Short mmCIF file of C-alpha atoms and ligand atoms in Angstrom, two decimals:
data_model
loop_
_atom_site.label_atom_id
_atom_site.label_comp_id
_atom_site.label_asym_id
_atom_site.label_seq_id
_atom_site.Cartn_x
_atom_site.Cartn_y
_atom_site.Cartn_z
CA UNK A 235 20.68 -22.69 2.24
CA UNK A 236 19.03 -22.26 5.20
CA UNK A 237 15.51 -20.68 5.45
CA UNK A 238 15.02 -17.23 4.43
CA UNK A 239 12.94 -15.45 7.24
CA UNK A 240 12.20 -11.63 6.71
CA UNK A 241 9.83 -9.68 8.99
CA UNK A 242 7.41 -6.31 9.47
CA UNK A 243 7.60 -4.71 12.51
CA UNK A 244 5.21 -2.13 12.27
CA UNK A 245 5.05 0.65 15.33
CA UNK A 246 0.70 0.76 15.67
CA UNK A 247 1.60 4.74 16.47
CA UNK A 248 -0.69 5.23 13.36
CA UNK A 249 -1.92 4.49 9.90
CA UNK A 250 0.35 2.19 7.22
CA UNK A 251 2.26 4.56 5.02
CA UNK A 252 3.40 4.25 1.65
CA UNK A 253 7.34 3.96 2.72
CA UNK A 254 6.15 0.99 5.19
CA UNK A 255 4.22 -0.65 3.02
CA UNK A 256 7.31 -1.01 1.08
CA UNK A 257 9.14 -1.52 3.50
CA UNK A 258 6.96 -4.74 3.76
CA UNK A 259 6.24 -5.65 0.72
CA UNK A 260 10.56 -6.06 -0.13
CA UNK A 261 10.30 -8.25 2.85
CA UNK A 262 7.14 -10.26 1.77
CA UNK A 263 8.39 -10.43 -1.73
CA UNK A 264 12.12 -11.58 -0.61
CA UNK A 265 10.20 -14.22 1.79
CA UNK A 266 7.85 -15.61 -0.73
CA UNK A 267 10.40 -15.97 -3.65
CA UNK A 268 12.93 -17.92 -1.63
CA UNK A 269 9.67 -20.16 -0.37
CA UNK A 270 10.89 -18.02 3.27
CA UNK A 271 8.81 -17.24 5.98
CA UNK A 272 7.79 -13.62 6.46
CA UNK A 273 6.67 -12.70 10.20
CA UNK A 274 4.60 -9.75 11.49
CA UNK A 275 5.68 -8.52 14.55
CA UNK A 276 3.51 -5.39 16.04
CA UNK A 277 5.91 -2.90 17.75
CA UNK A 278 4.26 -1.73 20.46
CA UNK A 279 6.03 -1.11 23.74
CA UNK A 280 5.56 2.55 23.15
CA UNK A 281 2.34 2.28 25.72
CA UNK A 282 1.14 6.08 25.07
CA UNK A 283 1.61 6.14 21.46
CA UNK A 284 0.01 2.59 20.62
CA UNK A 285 -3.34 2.28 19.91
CA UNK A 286 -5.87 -0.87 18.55
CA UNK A 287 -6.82 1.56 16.06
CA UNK A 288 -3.73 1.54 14.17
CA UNK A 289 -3.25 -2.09 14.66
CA UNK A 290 -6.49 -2.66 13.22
CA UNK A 291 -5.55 -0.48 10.57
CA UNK A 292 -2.10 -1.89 9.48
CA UNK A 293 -3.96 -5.28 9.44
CA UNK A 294 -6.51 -3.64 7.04
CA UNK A 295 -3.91 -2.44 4.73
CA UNK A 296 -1.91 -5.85 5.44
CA UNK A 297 -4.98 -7.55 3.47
CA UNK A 298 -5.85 -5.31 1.08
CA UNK A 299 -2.28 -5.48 -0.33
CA UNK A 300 -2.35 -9.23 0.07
CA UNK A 301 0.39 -9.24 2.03
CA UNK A 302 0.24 -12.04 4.02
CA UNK A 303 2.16 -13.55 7.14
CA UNK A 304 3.28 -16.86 7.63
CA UNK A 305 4.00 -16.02 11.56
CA UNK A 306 2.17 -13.63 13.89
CA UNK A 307 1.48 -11.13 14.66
CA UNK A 308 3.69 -11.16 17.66
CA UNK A 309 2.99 -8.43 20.02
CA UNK A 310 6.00 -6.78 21.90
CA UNK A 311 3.94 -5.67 24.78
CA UNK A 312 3.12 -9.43 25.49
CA UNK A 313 6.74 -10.53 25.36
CA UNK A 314 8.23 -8.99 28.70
CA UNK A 315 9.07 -12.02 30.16
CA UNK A 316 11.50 -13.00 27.17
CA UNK A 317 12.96 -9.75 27.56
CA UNK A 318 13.73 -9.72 31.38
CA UNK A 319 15.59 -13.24 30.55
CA UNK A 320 17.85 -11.57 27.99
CA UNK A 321 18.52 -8.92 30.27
CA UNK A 322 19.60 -11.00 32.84
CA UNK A 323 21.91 -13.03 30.70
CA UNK A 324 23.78 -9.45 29.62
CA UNK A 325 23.95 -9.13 33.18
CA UNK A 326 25.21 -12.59 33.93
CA UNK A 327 28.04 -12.38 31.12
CA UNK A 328 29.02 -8.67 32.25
CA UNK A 329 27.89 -7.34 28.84
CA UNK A 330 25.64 -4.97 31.14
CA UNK A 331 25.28 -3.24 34.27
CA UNK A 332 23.47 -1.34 36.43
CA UNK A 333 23.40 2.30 36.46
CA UNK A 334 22.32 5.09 39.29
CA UNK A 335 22.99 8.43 37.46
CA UNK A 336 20.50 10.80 37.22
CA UNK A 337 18.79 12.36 34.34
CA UNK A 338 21.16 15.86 35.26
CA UNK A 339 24.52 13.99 35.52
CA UNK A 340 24.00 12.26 32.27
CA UNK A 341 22.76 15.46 30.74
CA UNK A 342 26.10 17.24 32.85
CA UNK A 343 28.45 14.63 30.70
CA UNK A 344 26.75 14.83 27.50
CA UNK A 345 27.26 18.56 27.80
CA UNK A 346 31.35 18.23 28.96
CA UNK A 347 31.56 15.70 25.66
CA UNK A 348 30.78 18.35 23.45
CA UNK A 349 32.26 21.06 24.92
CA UNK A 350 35.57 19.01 24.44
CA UNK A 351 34.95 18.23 20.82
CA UNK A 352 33.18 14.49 21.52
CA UNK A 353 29.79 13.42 20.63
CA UNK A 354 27.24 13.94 23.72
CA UNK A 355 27.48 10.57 25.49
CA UNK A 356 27.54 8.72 28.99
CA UNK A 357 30.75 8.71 30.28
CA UNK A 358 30.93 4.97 31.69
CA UNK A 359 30.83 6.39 35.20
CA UNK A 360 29.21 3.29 36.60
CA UNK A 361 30.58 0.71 34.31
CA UNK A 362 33.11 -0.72 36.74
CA UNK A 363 31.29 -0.13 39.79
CA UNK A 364 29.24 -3.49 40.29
CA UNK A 365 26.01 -1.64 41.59
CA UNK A 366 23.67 -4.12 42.43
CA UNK A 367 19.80 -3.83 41.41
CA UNK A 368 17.80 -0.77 42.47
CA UNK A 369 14.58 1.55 41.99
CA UNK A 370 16.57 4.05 40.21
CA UNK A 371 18.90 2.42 38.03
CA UNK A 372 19.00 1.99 34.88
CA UNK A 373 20.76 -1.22 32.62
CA UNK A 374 23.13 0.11 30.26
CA UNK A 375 24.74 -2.01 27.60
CA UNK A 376 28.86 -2.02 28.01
CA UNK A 377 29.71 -1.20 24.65
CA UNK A 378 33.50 -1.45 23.25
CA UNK A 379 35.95 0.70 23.92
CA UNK A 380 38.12 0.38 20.67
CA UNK A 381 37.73 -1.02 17.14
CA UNK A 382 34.71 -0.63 15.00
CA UNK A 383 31.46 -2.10 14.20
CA UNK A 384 30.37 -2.67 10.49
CA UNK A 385 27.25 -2.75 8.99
CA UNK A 386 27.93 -4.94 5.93
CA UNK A 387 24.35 -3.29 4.41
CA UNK A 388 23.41 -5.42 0.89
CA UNK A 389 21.81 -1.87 -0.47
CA UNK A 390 24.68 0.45 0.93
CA UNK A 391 28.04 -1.45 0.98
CA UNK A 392 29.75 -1.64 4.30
CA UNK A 393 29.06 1.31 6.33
CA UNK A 394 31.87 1.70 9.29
CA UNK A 395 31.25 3.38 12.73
CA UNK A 396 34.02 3.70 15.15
CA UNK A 397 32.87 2.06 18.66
CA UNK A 398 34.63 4.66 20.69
CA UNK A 399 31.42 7.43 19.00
CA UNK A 400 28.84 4.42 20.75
CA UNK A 401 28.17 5.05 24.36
CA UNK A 402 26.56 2.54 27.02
CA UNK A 403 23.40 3.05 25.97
CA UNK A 404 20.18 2.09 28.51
CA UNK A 405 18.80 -1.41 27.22
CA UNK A 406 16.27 -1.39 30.14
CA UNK A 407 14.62 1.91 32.20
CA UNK A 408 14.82 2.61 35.90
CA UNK A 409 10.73 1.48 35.46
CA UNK A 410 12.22 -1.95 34.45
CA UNK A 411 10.99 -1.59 30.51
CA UNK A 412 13.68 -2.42 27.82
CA UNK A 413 13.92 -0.16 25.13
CA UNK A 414 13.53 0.01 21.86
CA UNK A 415 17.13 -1.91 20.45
CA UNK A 416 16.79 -3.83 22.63
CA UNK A 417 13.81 -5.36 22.45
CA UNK A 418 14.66 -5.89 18.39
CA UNK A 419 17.23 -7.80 18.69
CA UNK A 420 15.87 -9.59 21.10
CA UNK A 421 12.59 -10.36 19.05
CA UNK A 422 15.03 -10.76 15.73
CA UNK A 423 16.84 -13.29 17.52
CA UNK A 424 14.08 -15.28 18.86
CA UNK A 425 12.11 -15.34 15.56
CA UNK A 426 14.98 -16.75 14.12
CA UNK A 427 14.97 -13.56 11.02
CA UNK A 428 17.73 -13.65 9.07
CA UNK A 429 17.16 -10.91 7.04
CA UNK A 430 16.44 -7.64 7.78
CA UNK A 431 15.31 -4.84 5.02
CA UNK A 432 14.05 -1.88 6.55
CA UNK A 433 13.93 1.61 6.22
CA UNK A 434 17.43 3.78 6.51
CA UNK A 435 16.05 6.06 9.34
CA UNK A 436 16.93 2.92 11.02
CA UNK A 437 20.46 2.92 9.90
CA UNK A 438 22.02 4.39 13.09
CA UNK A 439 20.18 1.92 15.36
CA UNK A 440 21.88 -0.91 13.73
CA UNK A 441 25.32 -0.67 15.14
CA UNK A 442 23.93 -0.52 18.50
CA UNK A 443 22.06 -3.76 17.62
CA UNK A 444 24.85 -5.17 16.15
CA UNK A 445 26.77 -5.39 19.25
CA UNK A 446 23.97 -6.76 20.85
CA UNK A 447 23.73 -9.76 18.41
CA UNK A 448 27.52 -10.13 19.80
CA UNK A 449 27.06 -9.81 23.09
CA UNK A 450 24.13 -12.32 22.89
CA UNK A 451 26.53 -14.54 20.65
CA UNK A 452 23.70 -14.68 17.90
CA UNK A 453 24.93 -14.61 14.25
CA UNK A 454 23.96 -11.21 12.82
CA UNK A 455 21.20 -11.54 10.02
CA UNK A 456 21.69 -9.79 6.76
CA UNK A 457 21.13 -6.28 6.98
CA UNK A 458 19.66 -3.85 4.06
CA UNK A 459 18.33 0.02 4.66
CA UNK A 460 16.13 1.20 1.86
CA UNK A 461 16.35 4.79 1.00
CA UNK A 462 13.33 6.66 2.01
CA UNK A 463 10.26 7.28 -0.43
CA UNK A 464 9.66 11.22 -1.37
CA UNK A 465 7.39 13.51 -2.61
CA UNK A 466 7.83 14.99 -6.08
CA UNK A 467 9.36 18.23 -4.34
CA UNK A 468 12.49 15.71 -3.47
CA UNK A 469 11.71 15.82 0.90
CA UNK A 470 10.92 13.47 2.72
CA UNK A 471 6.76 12.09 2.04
CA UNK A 472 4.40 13.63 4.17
CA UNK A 473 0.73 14.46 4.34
CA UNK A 474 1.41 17.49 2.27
CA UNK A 475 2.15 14.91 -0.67
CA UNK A 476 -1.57 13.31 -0.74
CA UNK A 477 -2.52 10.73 1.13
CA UNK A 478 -0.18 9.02 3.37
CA UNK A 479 -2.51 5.90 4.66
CA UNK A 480 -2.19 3.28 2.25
CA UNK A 481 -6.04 2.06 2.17
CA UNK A 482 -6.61 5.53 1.58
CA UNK A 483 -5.09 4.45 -1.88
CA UNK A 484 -7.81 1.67 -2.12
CA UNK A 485 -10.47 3.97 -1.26
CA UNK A 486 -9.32 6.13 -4.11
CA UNK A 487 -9.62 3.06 -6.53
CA UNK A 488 -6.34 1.88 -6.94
CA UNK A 489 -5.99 -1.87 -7.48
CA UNK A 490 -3.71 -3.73 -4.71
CA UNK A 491 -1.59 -5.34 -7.51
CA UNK A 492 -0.64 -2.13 -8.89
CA UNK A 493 0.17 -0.68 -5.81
CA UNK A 494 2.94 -2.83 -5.02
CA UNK A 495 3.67 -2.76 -8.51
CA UNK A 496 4.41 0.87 -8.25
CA UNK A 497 5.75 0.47 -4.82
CA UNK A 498 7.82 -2.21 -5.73
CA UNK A 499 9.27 0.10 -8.36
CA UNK A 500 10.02 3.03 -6.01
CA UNK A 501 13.44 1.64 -4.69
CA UNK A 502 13.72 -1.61 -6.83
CA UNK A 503 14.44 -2.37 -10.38
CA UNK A 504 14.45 -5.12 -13.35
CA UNK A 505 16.13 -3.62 -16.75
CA UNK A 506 13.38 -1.31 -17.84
CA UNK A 507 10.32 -3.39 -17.06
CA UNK A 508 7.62 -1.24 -15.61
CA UNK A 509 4.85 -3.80 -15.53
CA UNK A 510 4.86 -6.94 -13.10
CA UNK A 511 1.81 -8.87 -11.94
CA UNK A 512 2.12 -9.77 -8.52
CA UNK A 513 4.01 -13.07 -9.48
CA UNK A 514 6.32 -11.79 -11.47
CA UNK A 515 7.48 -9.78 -8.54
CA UNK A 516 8.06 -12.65 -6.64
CA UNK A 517 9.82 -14.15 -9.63
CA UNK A 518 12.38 -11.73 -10.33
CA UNK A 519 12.10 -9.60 -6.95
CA UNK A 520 16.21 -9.22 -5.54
CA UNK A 521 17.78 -7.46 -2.94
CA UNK A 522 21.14 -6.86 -5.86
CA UNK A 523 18.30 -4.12 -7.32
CA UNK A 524 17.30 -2.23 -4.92
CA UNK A 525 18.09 1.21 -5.77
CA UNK A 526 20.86 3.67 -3.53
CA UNK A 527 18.61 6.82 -3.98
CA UNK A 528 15.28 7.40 -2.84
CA UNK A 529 12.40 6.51 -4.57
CA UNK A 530 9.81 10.02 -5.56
CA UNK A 531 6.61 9.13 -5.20
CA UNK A 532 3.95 10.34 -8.42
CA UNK A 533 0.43 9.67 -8.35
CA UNK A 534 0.55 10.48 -11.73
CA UNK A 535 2.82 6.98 -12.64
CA UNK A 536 0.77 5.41 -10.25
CA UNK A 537 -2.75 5.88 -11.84
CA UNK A 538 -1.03 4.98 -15.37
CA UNK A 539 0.39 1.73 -14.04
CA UNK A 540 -3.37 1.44 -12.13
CA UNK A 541 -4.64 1.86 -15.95
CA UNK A 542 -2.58 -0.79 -17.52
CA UNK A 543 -3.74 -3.00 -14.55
CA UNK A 544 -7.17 -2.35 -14.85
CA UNK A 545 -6.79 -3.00 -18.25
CA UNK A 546 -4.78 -6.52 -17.91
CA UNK A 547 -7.54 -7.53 -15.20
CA UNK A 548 -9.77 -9.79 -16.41
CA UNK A 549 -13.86 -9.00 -15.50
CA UNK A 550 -13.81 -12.05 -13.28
CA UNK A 551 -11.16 -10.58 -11.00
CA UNK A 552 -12.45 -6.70 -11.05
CA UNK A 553 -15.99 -7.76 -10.18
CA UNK A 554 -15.67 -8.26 -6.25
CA UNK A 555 -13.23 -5.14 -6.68
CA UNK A 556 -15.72 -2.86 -8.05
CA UNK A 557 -18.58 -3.81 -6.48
CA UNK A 558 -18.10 -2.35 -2.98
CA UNK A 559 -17.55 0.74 -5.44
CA UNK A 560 -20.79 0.52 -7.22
CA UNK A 561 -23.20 -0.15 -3.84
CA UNK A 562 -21.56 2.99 -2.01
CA UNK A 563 -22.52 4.90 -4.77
CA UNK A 564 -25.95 3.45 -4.12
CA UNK A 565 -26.26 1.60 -7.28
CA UNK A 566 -28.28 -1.55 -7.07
CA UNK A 567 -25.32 -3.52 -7.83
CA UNK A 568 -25.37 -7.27 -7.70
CA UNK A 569 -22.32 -10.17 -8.64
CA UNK A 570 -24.40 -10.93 -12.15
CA UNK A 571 -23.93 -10.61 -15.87
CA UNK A 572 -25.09 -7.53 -15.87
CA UNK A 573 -22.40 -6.25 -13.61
CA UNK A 574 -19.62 -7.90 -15.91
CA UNK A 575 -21.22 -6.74 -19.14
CA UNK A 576 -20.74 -2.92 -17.48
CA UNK A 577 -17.17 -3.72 -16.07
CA UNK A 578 -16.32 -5.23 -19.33
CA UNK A 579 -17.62 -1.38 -21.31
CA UNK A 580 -15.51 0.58 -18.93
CA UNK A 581 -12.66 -1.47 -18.00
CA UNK A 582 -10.34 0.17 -20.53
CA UNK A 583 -11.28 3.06 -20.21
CA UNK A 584 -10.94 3.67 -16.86
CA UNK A 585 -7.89 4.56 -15.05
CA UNK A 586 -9.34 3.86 -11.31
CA UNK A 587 -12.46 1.78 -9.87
CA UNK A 588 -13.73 5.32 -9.17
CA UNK A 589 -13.61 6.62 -12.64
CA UNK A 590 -15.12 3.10 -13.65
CA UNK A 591 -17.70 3.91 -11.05
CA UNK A 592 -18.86 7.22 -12.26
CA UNK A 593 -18.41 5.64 -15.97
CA UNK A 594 -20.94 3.52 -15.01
CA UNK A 595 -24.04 5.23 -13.42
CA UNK A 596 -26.03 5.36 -16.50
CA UNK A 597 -26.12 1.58 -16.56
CA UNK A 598 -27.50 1.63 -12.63
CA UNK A 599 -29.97 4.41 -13.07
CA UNK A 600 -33.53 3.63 -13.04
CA UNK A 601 -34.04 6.60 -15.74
CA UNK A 602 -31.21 8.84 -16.92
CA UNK A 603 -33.37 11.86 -16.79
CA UNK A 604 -32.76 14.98 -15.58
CA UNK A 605 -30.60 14.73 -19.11
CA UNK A 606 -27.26 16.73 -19.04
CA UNK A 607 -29.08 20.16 -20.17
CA UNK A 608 -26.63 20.89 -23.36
CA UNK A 609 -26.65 17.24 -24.41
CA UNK A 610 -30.26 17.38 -24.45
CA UNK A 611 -30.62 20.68 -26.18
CA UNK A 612 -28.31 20.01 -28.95
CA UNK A 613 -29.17 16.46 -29.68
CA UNK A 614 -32.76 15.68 -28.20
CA UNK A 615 -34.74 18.36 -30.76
CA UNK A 616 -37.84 17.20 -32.59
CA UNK A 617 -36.28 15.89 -35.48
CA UNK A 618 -34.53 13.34 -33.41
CA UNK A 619 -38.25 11.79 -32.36
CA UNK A 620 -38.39 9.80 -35.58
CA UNK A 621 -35.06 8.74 -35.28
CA UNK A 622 -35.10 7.27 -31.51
CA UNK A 623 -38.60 5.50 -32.61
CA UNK A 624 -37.20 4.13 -35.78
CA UNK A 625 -34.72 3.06 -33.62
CA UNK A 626 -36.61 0.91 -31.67
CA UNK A 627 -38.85 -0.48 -33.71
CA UNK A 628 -35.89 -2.02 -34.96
CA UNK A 629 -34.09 -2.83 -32.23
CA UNK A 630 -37.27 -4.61 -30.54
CA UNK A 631 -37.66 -7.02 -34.03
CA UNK A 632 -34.04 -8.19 -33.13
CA UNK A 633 -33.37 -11.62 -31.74
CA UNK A 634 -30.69 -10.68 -30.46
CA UNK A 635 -28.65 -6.96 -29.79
CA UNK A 636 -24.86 -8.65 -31.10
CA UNK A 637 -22.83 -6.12 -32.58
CA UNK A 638 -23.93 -7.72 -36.41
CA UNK A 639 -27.31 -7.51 -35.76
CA UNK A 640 -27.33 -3.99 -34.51
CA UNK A 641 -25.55 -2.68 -37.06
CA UNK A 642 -28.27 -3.83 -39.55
CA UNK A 643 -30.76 -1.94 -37.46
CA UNK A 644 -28.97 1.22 -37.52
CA UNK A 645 -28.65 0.42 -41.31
CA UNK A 646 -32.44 0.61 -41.33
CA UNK A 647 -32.83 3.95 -39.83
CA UNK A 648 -29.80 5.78 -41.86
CA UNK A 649 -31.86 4.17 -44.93
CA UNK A 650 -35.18 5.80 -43.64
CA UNK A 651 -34.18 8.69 -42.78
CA UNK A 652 -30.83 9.86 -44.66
CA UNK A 653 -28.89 10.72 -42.04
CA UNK A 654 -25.29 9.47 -41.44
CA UNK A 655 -24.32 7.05 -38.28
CA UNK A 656 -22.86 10.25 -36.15
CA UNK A 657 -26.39 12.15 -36.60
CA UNK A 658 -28.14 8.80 -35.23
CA UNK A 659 -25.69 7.56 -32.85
CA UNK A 660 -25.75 10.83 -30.75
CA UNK A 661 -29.15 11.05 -29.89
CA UNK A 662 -29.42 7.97 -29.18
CA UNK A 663 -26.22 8.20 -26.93
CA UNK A 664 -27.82 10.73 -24.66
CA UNK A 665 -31.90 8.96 -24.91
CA UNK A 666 -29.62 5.89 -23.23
CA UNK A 667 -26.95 7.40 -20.89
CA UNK A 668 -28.13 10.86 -20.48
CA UNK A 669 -24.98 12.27 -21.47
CA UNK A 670 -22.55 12.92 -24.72
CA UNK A 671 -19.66 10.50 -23.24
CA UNK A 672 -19.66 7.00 -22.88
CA UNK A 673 -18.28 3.46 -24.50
CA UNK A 674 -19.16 2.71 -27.90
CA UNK A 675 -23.42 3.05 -28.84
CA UNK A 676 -23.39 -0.77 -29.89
CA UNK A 677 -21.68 -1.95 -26.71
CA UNK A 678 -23.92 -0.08 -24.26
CA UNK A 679 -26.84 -1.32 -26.11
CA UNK A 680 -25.97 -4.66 -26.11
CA UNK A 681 -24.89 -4.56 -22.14
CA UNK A 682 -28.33 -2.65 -21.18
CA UNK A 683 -30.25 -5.23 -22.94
CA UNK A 684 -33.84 -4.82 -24.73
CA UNK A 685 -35.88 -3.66 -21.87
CA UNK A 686 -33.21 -0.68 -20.25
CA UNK A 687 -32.91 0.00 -24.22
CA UNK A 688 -37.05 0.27 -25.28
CA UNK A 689 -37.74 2.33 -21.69
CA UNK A 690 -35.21 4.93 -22.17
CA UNK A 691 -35.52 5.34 -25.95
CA UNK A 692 -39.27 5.89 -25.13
CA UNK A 693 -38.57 8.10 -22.26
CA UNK A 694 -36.43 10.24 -24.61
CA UNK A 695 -39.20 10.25 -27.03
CA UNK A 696 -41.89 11.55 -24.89
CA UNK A 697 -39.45 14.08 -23.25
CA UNK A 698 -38.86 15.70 -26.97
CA UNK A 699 -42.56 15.53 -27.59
CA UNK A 700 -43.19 17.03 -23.89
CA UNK A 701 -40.52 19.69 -24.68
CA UNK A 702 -41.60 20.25 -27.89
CA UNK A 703 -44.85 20.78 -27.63
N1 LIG B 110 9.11 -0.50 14.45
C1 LIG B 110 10.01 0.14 13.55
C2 LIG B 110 9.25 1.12 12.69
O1 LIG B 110 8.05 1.05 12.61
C3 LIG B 110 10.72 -0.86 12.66
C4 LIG B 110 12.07 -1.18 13.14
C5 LIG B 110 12.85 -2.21 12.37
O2 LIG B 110 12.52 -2.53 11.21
O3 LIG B 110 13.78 -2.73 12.94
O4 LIG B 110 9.86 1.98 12.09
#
């Protein structure tokens, strides 16, 4: 079998979306599990709408999903040349011509089409007439008369479109740019891609292309339109459905493997499996399954599936995640034990890096004080003095803070004092992390270590003899 070779050919008219990240992503995964090639291709001839800014910003979200290319990124814009040649080899076969009507006499027949019933398009007036090159004309493809053109579609089945509904459409402007179709096939041909899974906006552009591929005498690659990705209210996904960029998804703590997990999801299937790592995507990742409706999009599924991968991650591979987290929170954050002792507290019970990151400020503070004011009236009153100082004096005889050992000291102080584990543990919970809510006592202690442990035990001390007083 010959090479698969997919491709991305983003328009840099703005951020990376969620649908064209999945649009992507089918294409990288298809690539990668047949040991393909997957090229990026940057869309650009659209001079007014382009900008570096959204190229640099697809190749941001391009990395942060680890989506990598094994060609590019071609740029249309520097490709002209190729394109002229094309053009001129339509001409040469008499697959295109020139064309002198104006803007009003196109509109004029577009108008008489549909007054008679037709779909607005060119009538062909210039087809036959040999015009030679000029300022003002246009190229227009010469598009069949009779039969059809079939988009054999791996998602959709064969969709059929009757050539005589196709008009001569313009493959290259009076300014001597080609246009968009053009310029696709063109690049599709060239790039040698075989398979093309895109979006099914596109769907009525690929007739049009088709006949190019025949004109050009290229075989036609496989073709497969993905229904589009929704909001919950069932239209189309826009802005009014949350964020649209898809590193705004990053910033919002999402991991990159769960992302195209979900994405991957949204239009494809495998039995009932909702959980894949990245390579079992590859692994089982077919075009057979991708879906004939449109996916909904739910933030809601999203941050579960986020959850479970947070949870499957190990603390090696969330470290370099988080950590970006932690320091612009301003925490004095470095790649050490420390930082995996906190990850390791809070990474199942945290359903984003930014709930991780607010899970773990207590560990980064210098003090926890100001206390939460109702944790510290309801659990920091005088009585609790003895217990936070029994509390250390045991802790700071330890060798070492292991669960075991711990538990002995807190042993101690329920002896000493009477009380039951809840009575101690709560106190103690707030003298450490300032608050009622956190991971389990014996696991913060042990990831705080002696010296975070003695200081803020103390602190809490003085504070209920300061308060008491
Ligand atoms: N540049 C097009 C877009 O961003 C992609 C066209 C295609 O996949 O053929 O929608």
């Amino acid at each position: 079998m010959a090479t698969i070779i997919t491709r991305f050919p983003p328009s840099p008219t703005g951020y990376l979306h969620v649908g064209g990240a999945r649009t992507a992503l089918f294409n990288w995964l298809y690539a990668r599990k047949h040991q393909g090639k997957f090229v990026l291709r940057i869309e650009d001839t659209d001079v007014v709408r382009s900008t570096q800014a959204s190229v640099d910003a697809i190749f941001e979200a391009m990395h942060w999903l680890e989506l990598d290319w094994d060609e590019g990124p071609y740029f249309q814009s520097r490709r002209f040349d190729l394109y002229r040649e094309y053009l001129q080899r339509l001409l040469d076969s008499g697959d295109a011509y020139y064309c002198t009507c104006t803007q009003e006499e196109v509109e004029a027949m577009r108008k008489k089409a549909m007054a008679s019933g037709g779909k607005p398009k060119y009538d062909g007036r210039c087809r036959e007439r040999g015009l030679p090159r000029s300022d003002n004309a246009v190229i227009r493809f010469k598009s069949p008369l009779v039969g059809t053109t079939v988009v054999a579609d791996v998602i959709k089945g064969d969709i059929v479109f009757q050539n005589t509904e196709q008009d001569d459409f313009v493959v290259c402007r009076s300014d001597g740019t080609p246009t968009y179709n053009f310029v696709v096939v063109v690049d599709d041909i060239t790039m040698g891609i075989n398979t093309v899974i895109r979006g099914d906006d596109h769907v009525m552009n690929t007739p049009k292309q088709i006949l190019l591929y025949k004109a050009l005498n290229s075989p036609l690659p496989v073709f497969g339109h993905v229904p589009m990705v929704l909001g919950k209210d069932k239209t189309r996904l826009s802005k009014r459905h949350g964020a649209m960029s898809v590193t705004a998804y990053r910033d919002m703590g999402f991991l990159p493997d769960a992302f195209i997990n979900y994405l991957a999801r949204l239009g494809w299937s495998h039995g009932d499996q909702e959980f894949f790592t990245r390579r079992e995507l590859v692994e089982k990742f077919n075009l057979e399954n991708i879906g004939k409706s449109a996916g909904v999009f739910d933030i809601d599924k999203l941050t579960a599936l986020n959850a479970d991968h947070i949870r499957a991650a190990s603390v090696r591979q969330l470290a370099p995640r988080v950590l970006p987290f932690f320091r612009g929170k301003g925490y004095h954050a470095e790649a050490d034990d420390y930082l995996d002792g906190v990850i390791g507290s809070l990474h199942t019970r945290s359903k984003t890096l930014v709930e991780m990151t607010e899970g773990a400020h207590f560990y980064y503070r210098e003090d926890v004080r100001p206390y939460d004011e109702k944790a510290a009236q309801k659990f920091l009153k005088p009585e609790a003095a003895r217990v936070l100082s029994l509390l250390a004096e045991q802790l700071n005889a330890l060798e070492d803070l292991a669960e075991k050992s711990q538990e002995e000291a807190f042993k101690k102080v329920m002896e000493d004092t009477g009380l039951g584990f809840g009575k101690i543990a709560q106190p103690v919970r707030v003298a450490l992390t300032g608050n009622t809510v956190s991971p389990g006592i014996f696991e913060i202690i042990a990831v705080l270590g002696k010296a975070r442990v003695m200081a803020r035990l103390k602190a809490a001390v003085e504070y209920i003899q300061a308060t008491g007083a």
